[in-house]
Short mmCIF file of C-alpha atoms in Angstrom, two decimals:
data_model
loop_
_atom_site.label_atom_id
_atom_site.label_comp_id
_atom_site.label_asym_id
_atom_site.label_seq_id
_atom_site.Cartn_x
_atom_site.Cartn_y
_atom_site.Cartn_z
CA MET A 1 -19.83 -30.94 -16.75
CA PRO A 2 -21.79 -29.42 -20.20
CA ARG A 3 -22.67 -26.02 -20.49
CA ARG A 4 -26.60 -25.42 -20.87
CA PRO A 5 -27.76 -23.85 -24.05
CA THR A 6 -27.91 -20.21 -23.50
CA GLY A 7 -30.08 -18.22 -25.81
CA TRP A 8 -27.42 -17.01 -28.51
CA THR A 9 -26.40 -20.79 -28.69
CA LEU A 10 -30.17 -21.36 -29.57
CA ALA A 11 -30.43 -18.30 -32.29
CA LEU A 12 -27.21 -20.03 -33.66
CA GLY A 13 -28.56 -23.65 -33.64
CA LEU A 14 -31.77 -22.47 -35.21
CA ALA A 15 -30.45 -19.72 -37.61
CA LEU A 16 -27.78 -21.88 -38.84
CA PRO A 17 -30.38 -24.65 -40.09
CA VAL A 18 -32.51 -22.15 -41.84
CA GLU A 19 -29.90 -20.72 -43.58
CA ALA A 20 -28.60 -23.72 -44.44
CA ALA A 21 -32.46 -24.82 -45.79
CA THR A 22 -33.26 -21.70 -47.82
CA THR A 23 -29.63 -21.86 -49.03
CA LEU A 24 -30.62 -24.95 -50.31
CA ALA A 25 -33.77 -24.09 -52.06
CA LEU A 26 -32.63 -21.17 -53.89
CA PRO A 27 -30.93 -22.63 -56.86
CA ALA A 28 -34.67 -24.42 -57.01
CA VAL A 29 -36.99 -21.79 -56.63
CA LEU A 30 -34.74 -19.71 -59.15
CA ALA A 31 -34.69 -22.48 -61.49
CA GLY A 32 -38.53 -21.66 -61.48
CA ALA A 33 -38.51 -18.38 -61.23
CA VAL A 34 -36.74 -18.34 -65.02
CA ASP A 35 -38.60 -21.03 -66.00
CA ALA A 36 -42.30 -19.19 -65.24
CA ALA A 37 -40.75 -16.00 -66.47
CA LEU A 38 -39.80 -17.90 -70.16
CA GLY A 39 -43.26 -18.80 -70.16
CA HIS A 40 -44.33 -15.46 -69.18
CA ARG A 41 -45.75 -16.13 -65.95
CA PRO A 42 -44.00 -13.24 -64.12
CA GLY A 43 -46.51 -13.42 -61.05
CA HIS A 44 -45.17 -16.72 -60.29
CA ALA A 45 -41.85 -16.00 -60.49
CA TYR A 46 -41.02 -12.99 -58.10
CA LEU A 47 -42.66 -13.22 -55.15
CA PRO A 48 -41.60 -17.44 -53.65
CA LEU A 49 -37.91 -15.93 -54.49
CA ALA A 50 -38.28 -12.55 -52.51
CA LEU A 51 -39.58 -14.67 -49.96
CA VAL A 52 -36.41 -17.23 -50.03
CA LEU A 53 -34.35 -14.28 -50.14
CA ALA A 54 -36.29 -11.94 -47.37
CA LEU A 55 -35.58 -15.69 -44.72
CA ALA A 56 -32.05 -16.17 -45.86
CA ALA A 57 -31.55 -12.23 -45.60
CA ALA A 58 -32.58 -12.64 -41.63
CA ALA A 59 -31.22 -16.21 -40.85
CA ASN A 60 -27.73 -15.02 -42.33
CA ALA A 61 -27.77 -11.89 -39.65
CA VAL A 62 -28.88 -13.51 -37.07
CA ALA A 63 -26.17 -16.45 -37.40
CA ALA A 64 -23.46 -13.14 -37.92
CA ALA A 65 -24.63 -11.67 -34.86
CA ALA A 66 -25.30 -15.15 -32.24
CA GLY A 67 -21.60 -16.79 -33.22
CA PRO A 68 -19.48 -13.94 -31.77
CA ALA A 69 -22.00 -13.67 -29.04
CA CYS A 70 -21.70 -17.38 -28.58
CA SER A 71 -18.10 -17.57 -28.78
CA ALA A 72 -17.56 -14.70 -26.23
CA GLU A 73 -20.56 -16.63 -23.41
CA ALA A 74 -18.23 -20.15 -24.03
CA THR A 75 -15.04 -18.12 -23.45
CA ALA A 76 -16.17 -16.85 -20.21
CA GLU A 77 -17.65 -19.78 -19.11
CA LEU A 78 -14.78 -21.84 -19.09
CA ARG A 79 -12.36 -19.32 -17.77
CA GLY A 80 -14.71 -18.79 -14.56
CA ARG A 81 -14.30 -23.02 -14.70
CA LEU A 82 -10.71 -22.91 -15.68
CA VAL A 83 -10.09 -20.21 -12.41
CA ARG A 84 -13.04 -22.14 -9.90
CA HIS A 85 -10.81 -24.90 -10.75
CA LEU A 86 -7.30 -23.83 -10.19
CA LEU A 87 -8.18 -22.28 -6.73
CA ALA A 88 -10.04 -25.01 -6.19
CA LEU A 89 -6.20 -26.79 -6.45
CA GLY A 90 -5.10 -24.28 -4.28
CA PRO A 91 -1.35 -23.78 -3.81
CA GLY A 92 -1.45 -27.11 -1.99
CA GLY A 93 0.96 -28.85 -4.18
CA ARG A 94 -1.41 -29.94 -6.88
CA LEU A 95 0.65 -27.71 -9.21
CA ARG A 96 4.10 -28.56 -8.06
CA GLY A 97 5.53 -29.70 -11.42
CA GLY A 98 2.98 -28.50 -13.56
CA PRO A 99 2.76 -25.39 -16.00
CA PRO A 100 4.52 -22.48 -14.39
CA PRO A 101 2.04 -19.16 -13.84
CA GLY A 102 3.00 -17.68 -17.44
CA ASP A 103 1.52 -21.13 -18.86
CA LEU A 104 -1.40 -20.48 -16.86
CA ALA A 105 -1.97 -17.30 -18.03
CA ALA A 106 -1.56 -18.07 -21.38
CA ARG A 107 -3.94 -21.22 -20.98
CA LEU A 108 -6.72 -18.85 -19.27
CA LEU A 109 -6.82 -16.43 -21.79
CA GLY A 110 -5.49 -18.01 -24.98
CA SER A 111 -6.82 -21.21 -25.09
CA ALA A 112 -9.39 -20.94 -23.60
CA GLY A 113 -10.43 -18.09 -25.83
CA ASP A 114 -10.07 -20.74 -28.99
CA ALA A 115 -11.90 -23.08 -27.17
CA GLY A 116 -14.51 -20.99 -26.56
CA GLY A 117 -14.85 -20.45 -30.57
CA ARG A 118 -15.50 -24.48 -30.82
CA LEU A 119 -19.40 -24.77 -30.82
CA PRO A 120 -19.24 -21.86 -33.62
CA ALA A 121 -16.75 -23.58 -35.67
CA LEU A 122 -18.83 -27.33 -35.05
CA LEU A 123 -21.52 -25.64 -36.19
CA GLY A 124 -20.60 -23.63 -39.15
CA ALA A 125 -18.50 -27.00 -40.20
CA ALA A 126 -21.27 -29.31 -39.82
CA THR A 127 -24.01 -26.52 -41.62
CA ALA A 128 -21.78 -26.65 -44.70
CA LEU A 129 -21.64 -30.23 -44.83
CA LEU A 130 -25.08 -30.59 -44.99
CA THR A 131 -26.05 -27.96 -47.28
CA SER A 132 -23.32 -29.79 -49.71
CA THR A 133 -25.13 -32.68 -49.05
CA GLY A 134 -28.33 -31.40 -50.08
CA ALA A 135 -27.37 -29.78 -53.09
CA ILE A 136 -25.61 -33.15 -53.63
CA LEU A 137 -29.26 -34.49 -53.56
CA GLY A 138 -30.68 -31.72 -55.82
CA LEU A 139 -28.42 -32.14 -58.58
CA ALA A 140 -29.29 -35.90 -57.98
CA LEU A 141 -32.85 -35.12 -58.61
CA LEU A 142 -32.26 -32.96 -61.50
CA SER A 143 -30.30 -36.39 -63.34
CA PRO A 144 -28.58 -39.02 -61.78
CA TRP A 145 -25.86 -37.56 -64.57
CA LEU A 146 -24.94 -34.64 -63.09
CA ALA A 147 -24.59 -36.46 -59.25
CA LEU A 148 -21.94 -39.07 -60.80
CA ALA A 149 -20.41 -35.67 -62.38
CA PHE A 150 -20.05 -34.22 -58.87
CA PHE A 151 -19.24 -37.24 -57.47
CA ALA A 152 -15.97 -37.52 -59.37
CA GLY A 153 -14.48 -34.66 -57.23
CA VAL A 154 -15.99 -35.89 -53.71
CA VAL A 155 -13.17 -38.49 -53.29
CA PRO A 156 -9.72 -36.43 -53.56
CA GLY A 157 -12.19 -33.21 -51.73
CA VAL A 158 -12.73 -35.50 -48.49
CA VAL A 159 -9.15 -36.62 -48.43
CA LEU A 160 -7.46 -32.94 -49.14
CA ILE A 161 -9.76 -32.03 -46.57
CA ARG A 162 -8.56 -35.15 -43.85
CA LEU A 163 -5.07 -34.53 -44.75
CA PHE A 164 -5.35 -30.99 -43.86
CA LEU A 165 -7.15 -31.43 -40.14
CA ARG A 166 -4.35 -34.19 -39.99
CA GLN A 167 -1.56 -31.65 -40.25
CA ALA A 168 -3.06 -28.60 -38.85
CA GLY A 169 -4.49 -29.74 -35.16
CA PRO A 170 -0.26 -30.92 -34.00
CA VAL A 171 1.01 -27.30 -35.76
CA PHE A 172 -1.72 -25.59 -33.20
CA ALA A 173 -0.96 -27.40 -30.57
CA ARG A 174 3.07 -26.83 -30.68
CA TYR A 175 1.97 -23.20 -31.91
CA GLN A 176 0.55 -22.74 -28.82
CA GLU A 177 3.03 -24.24 -25.94
CA VAL A 178 5.39 -22.02 -27.83
CA GLN A 179 3.21 -19.12 -27.27
CA ALA A 180 2.93 -20.52 -23.50
CA GLU A 181 6.26 -20.75 -23.25
CA LEU A 182 6.81 -17.22 -24.31
CA ALA A 183 4.60 -16.44 -21.35
CA ALA A 184 6.03 -18.27 -18.85
CA ARG A 185 9.29 -16.53 -19.53
CA LEU A 186 8.23 -13.42 -19.49
CA GLY A 187 6.00 -13.76 -16.64
CA GLY A 188 8.71 -14.92 -14.66
CA ALA A 189 11.18 -11.80 -15.68
CA LEU A 190 8.64 -9.16 -14.98
CA SER A 191 8.96 -10.71 -11.33
CA GLY A 192 12.57 -10.64 -10.63
CA LEU A 193 12.84 -6.96 -12.90
CA ARG A 194 14.72 -5.02 -9.91
CA SER A 195 17.12 -7.82 -9.73
CA ILE A 196 17.81 -8.11 -13.37
CA ARG A 197 18.31 -4.41 -14.28
CA ALA A 198 20.29 -3.89 -10.67
CA ALA A 199 22.64 -7.08 -12.61
CA GLY A 200 22.98 -5.74 -15.54
CA ALA A 201 21.33 -8.11 -17.46
CA GLU A 202 19.08 -6.84 -19.82
CA GLN A 203 20.15 -7.90 -22.92
CA HIS A 204 20.52 -11.16 -21.97
CA GLU A 205 17.08 -11.64 -20.07
CA ALA A 206 15.88 -10.42 -23.72
CA ALA A 207 17.44 -13.04 -25.62
CA ARG A 208 16.26 -15.51 -22.74
CA VAL A 209 12.35 -14.48 -23.09
CA LEU A 210 12.78 -14.06 -26.39
CA ALA A 211 14.75 -17.90 -27.69
CA PRO A 212 11.14 -19.60 -28.36
CA LEU A 213 10.63 -17.11 -31.17
CA PRO A 214 12.12 -19.11 -33.86
CA ASP A 215 9.74 -22.01 -32.92
CA LEU A 216 6.87 -19.85 -32.47
CA SER A 217 8.13 -18.75 -36.21
CA ALA A 218 8.14 -22.29 -37.71
CA ALA A 219 5.20 -23.27 -36.39
CA GLY A 220 3.44 -20.44 -38.02
CA HIS A 221 4.75 -20.83 -41.41
CA ALA A 222 4.26 -24.71 -41.03
CA LEU A 223 0.40 -23.57 -40.44
CA TRP A 224 0.10 -20.67 -43.08
CA ARG A 225 2.08 -24.03 -45.41
CA ALA A 226 -0.49 -26.19 -45.11
CA GLN A 227 -3.12 -23.58 -45.55
CA ARG A 228 -1.76 -21.69 -48.66
CA ARG A 229 -1.50 -25.47 -49.57
CA THR A 230 -4.63 -27.10 -49.10
CA ALA A 231 -6.47 -23.33 -50.35
CA TRP A 232 -5.01 -23.83 -53.84
CA GLN A 233 -5.75 -27.30 -54.15
CA ALA A 234 -9.49 -27.04 -53.03
CA THR A 235 -10.00 -24.00 -55.64
CA LEU A 236 -8.82 -26.00 -58.30
CA LEU A 237 -10.89 -29.29 -56.97
CA ILE A 238 -14.23 -26.98 -57.11
CA ALA A 239 -13.51 -25.39 -60.72
CA LEU A 240 -12.81 -28.77 -62.00
CA VAL A 241 -16.17 -30.37 -60.04
CA GLU A 242 -18.15 -27.26 -61.28
CA VAL A 243 -16.58 -27.35 -64.98
CA LEU A 244 -17.73 -30.91 -64.96
CA VAL A 245 -20.99 -30.51 -63.64
CA LEU A 246 -21.81 -27.53 -66.11
CA THR A 247 -20.65 -29.35 -68.86
CA THR A 248 -22.64 -32.50 -68.03
CA ALA A 249 -25.77 -30.12 -67.73
CA GLY A 250 -25.11 -28.14 -70.69
CA ALA A 251 -25.07 -31.77 -72.75
CA LEU A 252 -28.72 -32.63 -70.93
CA LEU A 253 -29.55 -29.83 -71.65
CA ALA A 254 -29.08 -30.09 -75.28
CA ASP A 255 -30.61 -33.66 -75.57
CA GLY A 256 -33.94 -31.65 -73.79
CA THR A 257 -33.55 -33.37 -70.82
CA LEU A 258 -32.85 -30.47 -68.81
CA ALA A 259 -35.15 -27.49 -68.85
CA PRO A 260 -33.25 -23.98 -68.85
CA GLY A 261 -34.52 -23.13 -65.31
CA ALA A 262 -32.89 -26.40 -64.14
CA LEU A 263 -29.93 -24.86 -65.91
CA ALA A 264 -29.62 -22.52 -63.46
CA ALA A 265 -30.46 -25.12 -60.15
CA ALA A 266 -27.74 -27.54 -61.09
CA ALA A 267 -25.24 -24.41 -61.90
CA GLY A 268 -26.35 -23.02 -58.08
CA TRP A 269 -26.18 -26.65 -56.60
CA ALA A 270 -22.91 -27.42 -57.79
CA ALA A 271 -21.06 -23.99 -56.63
CA LEU A 272 -22.80 -25.06 -53.02
CA GLY A 273 -22.01 -28.39 -52.89
CA ALA A 274 -18.01 -27.84 -54.26
CA GLY A 275 -18.53 -24.65 -51.23
CA LEU A 276 -17.55 -27.91 -48.79
CA PHE A 277 -14.05 -28.04 -50.15
CA GLU A 278 -13.43 -24.63 -49.82
CA GLN A 279 -13.81 -24.32 -46.07
CA VAL A 280 -10.51 -23.89 -44.67
CA GLU A 281 -11.05 -20.59 -42.76
CA ALA A 282 -14.37 -22.76 -40.83
CA LEU A 283 -11.32 -26.22 -40.97
CA VAL A 284 -8.92 -24.00 -38.97
CA GLY A 285 -11.95 -23.00 -36.29
CA VAL A 286 -12.48 -26.15 -35.78
CA ALA A 287 -8.14 -27.19 -35.15
CA HIS A 288 -7.70 -24.05 -33.19
CA ALA A 289 -10.60 -24.18 -31.48
CA ARG A 290 -10.19 -28.66 -30.56
CA ALA A 291 -6.28 -27.18 -29.66
CA GLY A 292 -7.48 -24.45 -27.45
CA GLN A 293 -10.24 -27.11 -25.84
CA ALA A 294 -7.22 -29.80 -25.16
CA ARG A 295 -4.94 -27.38 -23.17
CA ALA A 296 -8.08 -26.20 -21.17
CA ASP A 297 -8.85 -30.22 -20.32
CA GLU A 298 -5.10 -30.71 -18.90
CA LEU A 299 -5.86 -28.21 -16.07
CA LEU A 300 -9.36 -29.60 -15.93
CA ALA A 301 -7.99 -33.15 -15.48
CA LEU A 302 -5.88 -32.46 -12.32
CA ALA A 303 -7.62 -33.30 -9.55
CA PRO A 304 -8.04 -31.04 -6.53
CA SER A 305 -6.81 -31.51 -3.20
CA PRO A 306 -9.48 -33.65 -1.08
CA ALA A 307 -11.90 -31.41 1.24
CA GLY A 308 -13.10 -32.95 4.26
CA THR A 309 -15.96 -32.39 6.03
CA ALA A 310 -14.99 -32.14 9.74
CA ALA A 311 -15.19 -28.94 12.20
CA LEU A 312 -13.11 -27.81 15.19
CA PRO A 313 -14.43 -28.60 18.52
CA ALA A 314 -16.18 -25.52 20.42
CA GLY A 315 -13.96 -24.10 22.92
CA GLY A 316 -10.65 -24.53 21.25
CA ARG A 317 -7.56 -22.26 21.74
CA GLY A 318 -5.89 -23.42 18.54
CA GLU A 319 -3.17 -26.00 19.24
CA VAL A 320 -1.31 -26.85 16.21
CA VAL A 321 0.84 -29.47 16.30
CA PHE A 322 3.04 -31.30 13.56
CA ARG A 323 2.99 -34.75 13.65
CA GLY A 324 6.06 -36.53 10.95
CA VAL A 325 5.61 -34.05 8.62
CA VAL A 326 7.87 -33.88 5.45
CA VAL A 327 7.89 -31.44 2.09
CA ARG A 328 9.51 -32.59 -0.42
CA ASP A 329 10.33 -30.89 -4.08
CA GLY A 330 10.78 -33.48 -6.41
CA GLU A 331 13.42 -36.12 -5.28
CA ARG A 332 14.58 -33.71 -2.38
CA VAL A 333 13.62 -32.95 1.11
CA LEU A 334 12.78 -29.48 1.46
CA LEU A 335 11.38 -29.87 5.25
CA GLY A 336 11.38 -32.25 7.09
CA PRO A 337 10.88 -35.15 9.48
CA LEU A 338 9.46 -32.73 11.59
CA ASP A 339 7.31 -32.62 14.75
CA LEU A 340 6.47 -29.75 16.68
CA THR A 341 3.81 -28.74 18.93
CA VAL A 342 2.81 -25.02 18.91
CA PRO A 343 0.94 -24.78 22.55
CA GLY A 344 -3.01 -22.88 21.96
CA GLY A 345 -2.91 -19.30 22.64
CA ARG A 346 1.07 -19.09 22.72
CA THR A 347 3.31 -16.80 19.61
CA VAL A 348 5.87 -18.96 18.25
CA ALA A 349 8.75 -17.47 16.14
CA LEU A 350 9.94 -19.27 12.98
CA VAL A 351 13.71 -18.26 13.07
CA GLY A 352 16.17 -19.71 10.63
CA ARG A 353 18.36 -19.34 7.50
CA SER A 354 17.02 -18.10 4.19
CA GLY A 355 15.74 -21.78 3.19
CA SER A 356 15.57 -22.80 6.10
CA GLY A 357 11.32 -23.93 6.10
CA LYS A 358 10.35 -20.79 7.90
CA SER A 359 7.61 -20.34 5.41
CA LEU A 360 7.02 -23.67 3.87
CA LEU A 361 5.83 -25.09 7.37
CA ALA A 362 3.99 -21.73 8.27
CA ALA A 363 2.04 -22.71 4.85
CA LEU A 364 0.67 -25.97 6.12
CA PRO A 365 -1.65 -25.39 9.06
CA GLY A 366 -3.86 -22.89 6.61
CA ARG A 367 -3.08 -25.64 3.59
CA LEU A 368 -1.19 -23.44 1.21
CA ARG A 369 1.05 -26.43 0.98
CA ASP A 370 -0.16 -29.75 2.14
CA PRO A 371 2.90 -31.61 3.39
CA ASP A 372 4.46 -35.13 1.27
CA GLU A 373 4.49 -37.73 4.60
CA GLY A 374 2.66 -36.36 7.94
CA GLU A 375 -0.22 -34.37 8.91
CA VAL A 376 -0.89 -31.44 11.02
CA LEU A 377 -3.68 -31.34 13.49
CA ILE A 378 -5.46 -27.73 14.52
CA ASP A 379 -6.88 -28.77 18.36
CA GLY A 380 -7.16 -32.59 17.94
CA VAL A 381 -8.37 -32.51 14.09
CA PRO A 382 -5.99 -33.31 10.58
CA VAL A 383 -6.70 -30.16 8.80
CA ALA A 384 -6.92 -32.22 5.59
CA ALA A 385 -10.07 -33.66 7.50
CA LEU A 386 -11.63 -29.76 8.15
CA ALA A 387 -14.15 -28.61 5.25
CA PRO A 388 -12.67 -25.56 3.35
CA SER A 389 -15.18 -23.08 5.05
CA GLU A 390 -13.98 -24.44 9.00
CA LEU A 391 -10.09 -24.23 7.73
CA ARG A 392 -10.22 -21.15 5.99
CA GLN A 393 -12.33 -19.29 9.92
CA ALA A 394 -9.73 -21.37 12.14
CA VAL A 395 -6.18 -20.24 10.25
CA GLY A 396 -5.45 -16.34 8.60
CA TYR A 397 -2.50 -14.83 7.07
CA ALA A 398 -0.86 -12.05 6.40
CA PHE A 399 1.96 -12.00 4.07
CA GLY A 400 5.21 -9.98 3.08
CA ARG A 401 3.28 -8.84 0.10
CA PRO A 402 -0.16 -9.32 0.46
CA ALA A 403 -2.90 -9.44 -2.60
CA LEU A 404 -5.77 -7.24 -2.46
CA VAL A 405 -8.27 -8.46 -3.96
CA GLY A 406 -11.91 -6.53 -4.72
CA ARG A 407 -12.76 -3.14 -6.87
CA THR A 408 -12.75 -1.16 -3.77
CA VAL A 409 -10.40 -0.94 0.21
CA ARG A 410 -13.51 -1.29 1.03
CA ASP A 411 -13.82 -4.37 -0.57
CA ALA A 412 -10.44 -5.50 -0.17
CA LEU A 413 -10.83 -5.68 3.75
CA ALA A 414 -14.49 -6.98 4.03
CA GLY A 415 -15.32 -7.00 7.27
CA ALA A 416 -12.66 -4.89 8.77
CA GLY A 417 -13.14 -1.26 10.37
CA GLU A 418 -11.53 1.64 11.52
CA ALA A 419 -10.87 -0.36 15.11
CA GLU A 420 -8.81 -3.40 12.84
CA ALA A 421 -7.04 -0.04 10.76
CA ALA A 422 -6.42 1.20 13.93
CA ALA A 423 -4.71 -1.55 15.54
CA ALA A 424 -2.09 -2.27 12.06
CA ARG A 425 -1.90 1.64 12.02
CA ALA A 426 -3.48 1.85 8.85
CA ASP A 427 -5.83 4.39 9.49
CA GLY A 428 -3.94 7.25 8.99
CA PHE A 429 -3.29 6.82 5.19
CA LEU A 430 -6.34 5.64 4.60
CA ARG A 431 -8.17 8.40 5.66
CA ARG A 432 -5.80 10.20 3.27
CA LEU A 433 -7.26 8.18 0.09
CA PRO A 434 -8.43 10.04 -2.04
CA ALA A 435 -12.08 8.42 -1.36
CA GLY A 436 -10.83 6.58 1.75
CA TRP A 437 -12.08 3.35 1.85
CA ASP A 438 -14.09 3.62 -1.22
CA THR A 439 -10.71 4.55 -3.38
CA PRO A 440 -10.45 1.89 -6.70
CA LEU A 441 -7.89 -0.63 -5.79
CA ASP A 442 -6.60 0.23 -9.26
CA GLU A 443 -6.09 3.98 -7.95
CA LEU A 444 -3.86 2.97 -5.16
CA ARG A 445 -0.25 4.08 -5.01
CA LEU A 446 1.09 2.07 -1.74
CA SER A 447 4.33 1.85 -0.29
CA GLY A 448 5.22 -1.68 0.83
CA GLY A 449 4.72 -1.08 4.35
CA GLU A 450 1.95 0.39 4.25
CA LEU A 451 0.28 -2.50 1.74
CA GLN A 452 1.63 -4.98 4.80
CA ARG A 453 -0.69 -2.92 6.95
CA LEU A 454 -3.62 -3.11 4.89
CA GLY A 455 -2.65 -7.10 4.88
CA LEU A 456 -3.21 -6.70 8.79
CA THR A 457 -5.73 -5.07 8.90
CA ARG A 458 -7.93 -7.62 7.24
CA LEU A 459 -6.16 -10.41 9.22
CA LEU A 460 -7.76 -9.13 12.15
CA ALA A 461 -10.93 -9.01 11.12
CA ARG A 462 -11.58 -12.62 11.35
CA PRO A 463 -12.06 -14.02 14.52
CA ALA A 464 -9.46 -17.00 13.57
CA ARG A 465 -7.67 -19.41 16.37
CA VAL A 466 -4.73 -19.70 14.81
CA LEU A 467 -3.22 -16.40 13.02
CA VAL A 468 0.27 -16.77 10.73
CA LEU A 469 2.87 -14.09 10.20
CA ASP A 470 5.06 -14.61 7.58
CA ASP A 471 7.20 -11.70 7.14
CA ALA A 472 3.94 -9.04 7.63
CA THR A 473 6.33 -6.81 9.15
CA SER A 474 9.61 -7.01 6.70
CA GLY A 475 8.63 -3.64 5.21
CA LEU A 476 7.76 -1.40 8.35
CA ASP A 477 10.48 0.51 10.19
CA LEU A 478 11.53 -0.67 13.46
CA ALA A 479 9.56 2.73 15.20
CA THR A 480 6.40 1.61 13.35
CA GLU A 481 7.14 -2.24 13.92
CA TYR A 482 6.93 -1.99 17.57
CA GLN A 483 3.69 0.15 17.43
CA VAL A 484 1.66 -2.17 15.05
CA THR A 485 3.34 -5.55 17.09
CA ARG A 486 1.87 -4.30 20.53
CA ALA A 487 -1.49 -3.28 18.55
CA LEU A 488 -1.31 -6.99 17.58
CA ASP A 489 -0.42 -8.76 20.60
CA HIS A 490 -3.51 -6.64 21.97
CA ALA A 491 -5.99 -7.41 19.06
CA THR A 492 -4.77 -11.10 18.81
CA HIS A 493 -4.75 -12.02 22.87
CA GLY A 494 -5.44 -15.28 23.73
CA ARG A 495 -5.03 -16.75 20.25
CA THR A 496 -2.30 -18.78 18.45
CA ARG A 497 0.62 -16.77 16.71
CA LEU A 498 3.07 -18.63 14.10
CA ILE A 499 5.00 -15.46 12.98
CA VAL A 500 7.82 -15.52 10.36
CA ALA A 501 10.40 -13.96 12.62
CA HIS A 502 13.74 -11.97 10.72
CA ARG A 503 14.62 -9.65 14.01
CA ALA A 504 15.63 -10.13 17.15
CA PRO A 505 13.49 -8.20 19.20
CA VAL A 506 10.05 -10.17 17.26
CA ALA A 507 11.69 -13.75 18.68
CA ALA A 508 12.50 -11.65 21.43
CA ARG A 509 9.19 -10.88 21.96
CA ALA A 510 7.44 -14.54 21.36
CA ASP A 511 6.65 -17.05 23.79
CA LEU A 512 8.74 -19.68 22.31
CA VAL A 513 10.77 -20.22 19.11
CA ALA A 514 11.01 -22.71 17.13
CA TRP A 515 14.43 -22.74 15.17
CA LEU A 516 14.99 -24.17 11.65
CA ASP A 517 17.91 -25.36 10.24
CA ALA A 518 18.15 -27.20 6.97
CA GLY A 519 14.36 -28.03 7.30
CA ARG A 520 14.98 -29.60 10.31
CA LEU A 521 13.99 -28.24 13.65
CA ARG A 522 17.44 -27.61 15.81
CA ALA A 523 14.84 -26.60 18.78
CA LEU A 524 12.22 -25.58 20.46
CA ALA A 525 12.88 -22.80 23.74
CA PRO A 526 13.05 -19.22 24.63
CA HIS A 527 14.87 -16.63 22.73
CA THR A 528 16.74 -15.76 25.79
CA ASP A 529 17.34 -19.66 26.15
CA LEU A 530 19.17 -20.34 22.39
CA LEU A 531 20.92 -16.97 22.28
CA PRO A 532 24.38 -18.27 23.81
CA HIS A 533 24.37 -20.18 20.64
CA PRO A 534 26.59 -18.54 17.85
CA ALA A 535 24.29 -20.33 15.43
CA TYR A 536 21.51 -18.80 15.78
CA ARG A 537 22.28 -15.75 16.48
CA ALA A 538 23.76 -15.76 12.89
CA ALA A 539 20.47 -17.25 11.79
CA LEU A 540 19.03 -14.46 12.50
CA SER A 541 21.19 -12.04 11.04
CA ASP A 542 21.26 -13.93 7.77
CA THR A 543 17.51 -13.45 8.45
CA THR A 544 17.09 -9.83 8.92
CA LEU A 545 19.69 -9.30 6.09
CA HIS A 546 17.62 -11.39 4.47
CA ALA A 547 14.87 -9.79 4.58
CA ALA A 548 16.37 -5.91 4.37
CA THR A 549 17.15 -7.39 0.79
CA ALA A 550 14.05 -8.44 -0.58
#
């Protein structure tokens, strides 16, 4: 959807034509001033010249202020649209196989910033074109010979511009692609920094991250060579055109065909007309903006998962049914085929070795990942058919590394109060914060366990039918985990809970255990019934070890 014009856009759209008109009028007014001065009529010479100069200065000042403001507004609007679109795409699989997080960040920051300057760049280039066209008409009005002299340089100038745009566009696109690759590699390295340091692989990882630098340098040098070549060719062409026009004007003046003032006008219009060929910076801006817009459009072209409109039946207990569910990564099956029914109001622990599909299964009820086959139902309604607001109310999540969103702790725990904080055993350290619940998030210095307790506090504030706890207590010591689990049992009594379990006591307290093995459901039974199986006990040991080292 096109962006509606703002005040700065309208100001720029008005200032540029006024600036072009006054710039074009200046040679004619100057010619009149020269003729008036030579004719000893100075009163007729200076007033029009002063008015045109004042209007040109005002238009130039408005354009200088409106251009950057217009770019900033367009950049902010595009970034907002991209963020909303990415959130609409969600983590449900639409971005699988797409740009990595670092590339997405580069598009949101770099490409959107480049694309934001598209309108000012286009308006600037169009104004330069109109100014040059008007200057050529001015020369033709003075004498057709002057226009013909100017046109001798137009054809090579147009060819020069087309060649530059053809070369610069792909180079800019390549430059931005390599920047995005660098950002993606750096993002991956930062996320695994602890493991890199533990393995002593800093030098190797630095070399891997910086490997695209030669490609970046090659793209930058290619762009610089194109600009350098175009700049000197344009400068030479401008000089030749101006010399040709002035030589013709001088000959016409000598013949008495042109007045002295007309010679000054011819010089001014020749310079303005030739200015079209020196708009290399404007053309660079256009090419840069087009490349940035193309990369932003690639993201906007991704269609979000279709949202439903259905609502859950009143009084439902939160029964979750996984029916024929299959999740793939390319051709590789990660989970399924799987059929599982979680009775409403019961607690089911998901147990399995690392990579068995526990977190994948837990992600399906809230559409954090959509299955490639099959469907997930809550109280008989497919989650894909639910309205987004209904689904958010129906399913709540707590993670091992929850993200806090907002300006303060109170913002991040929107809807939560002292009761929820106490149930999650977060009330104690919240009271010790510098400003309590109003402490800014960027001033928080929390341990992993404290962060998890804030995530649980936020979860308890929601009246969700289905609660999903994915390693949500893995950062707590055993004593605190026991206290938090007892409080959670009380606070969420009667609601359906899916718990990714990494400790035997958690599985033992659940009503049922869904034992996953290599993406398949091996058994659904109470913990005590599964304990005799050595493979089940090994799965719990493996999961516990994985959680302890994560």
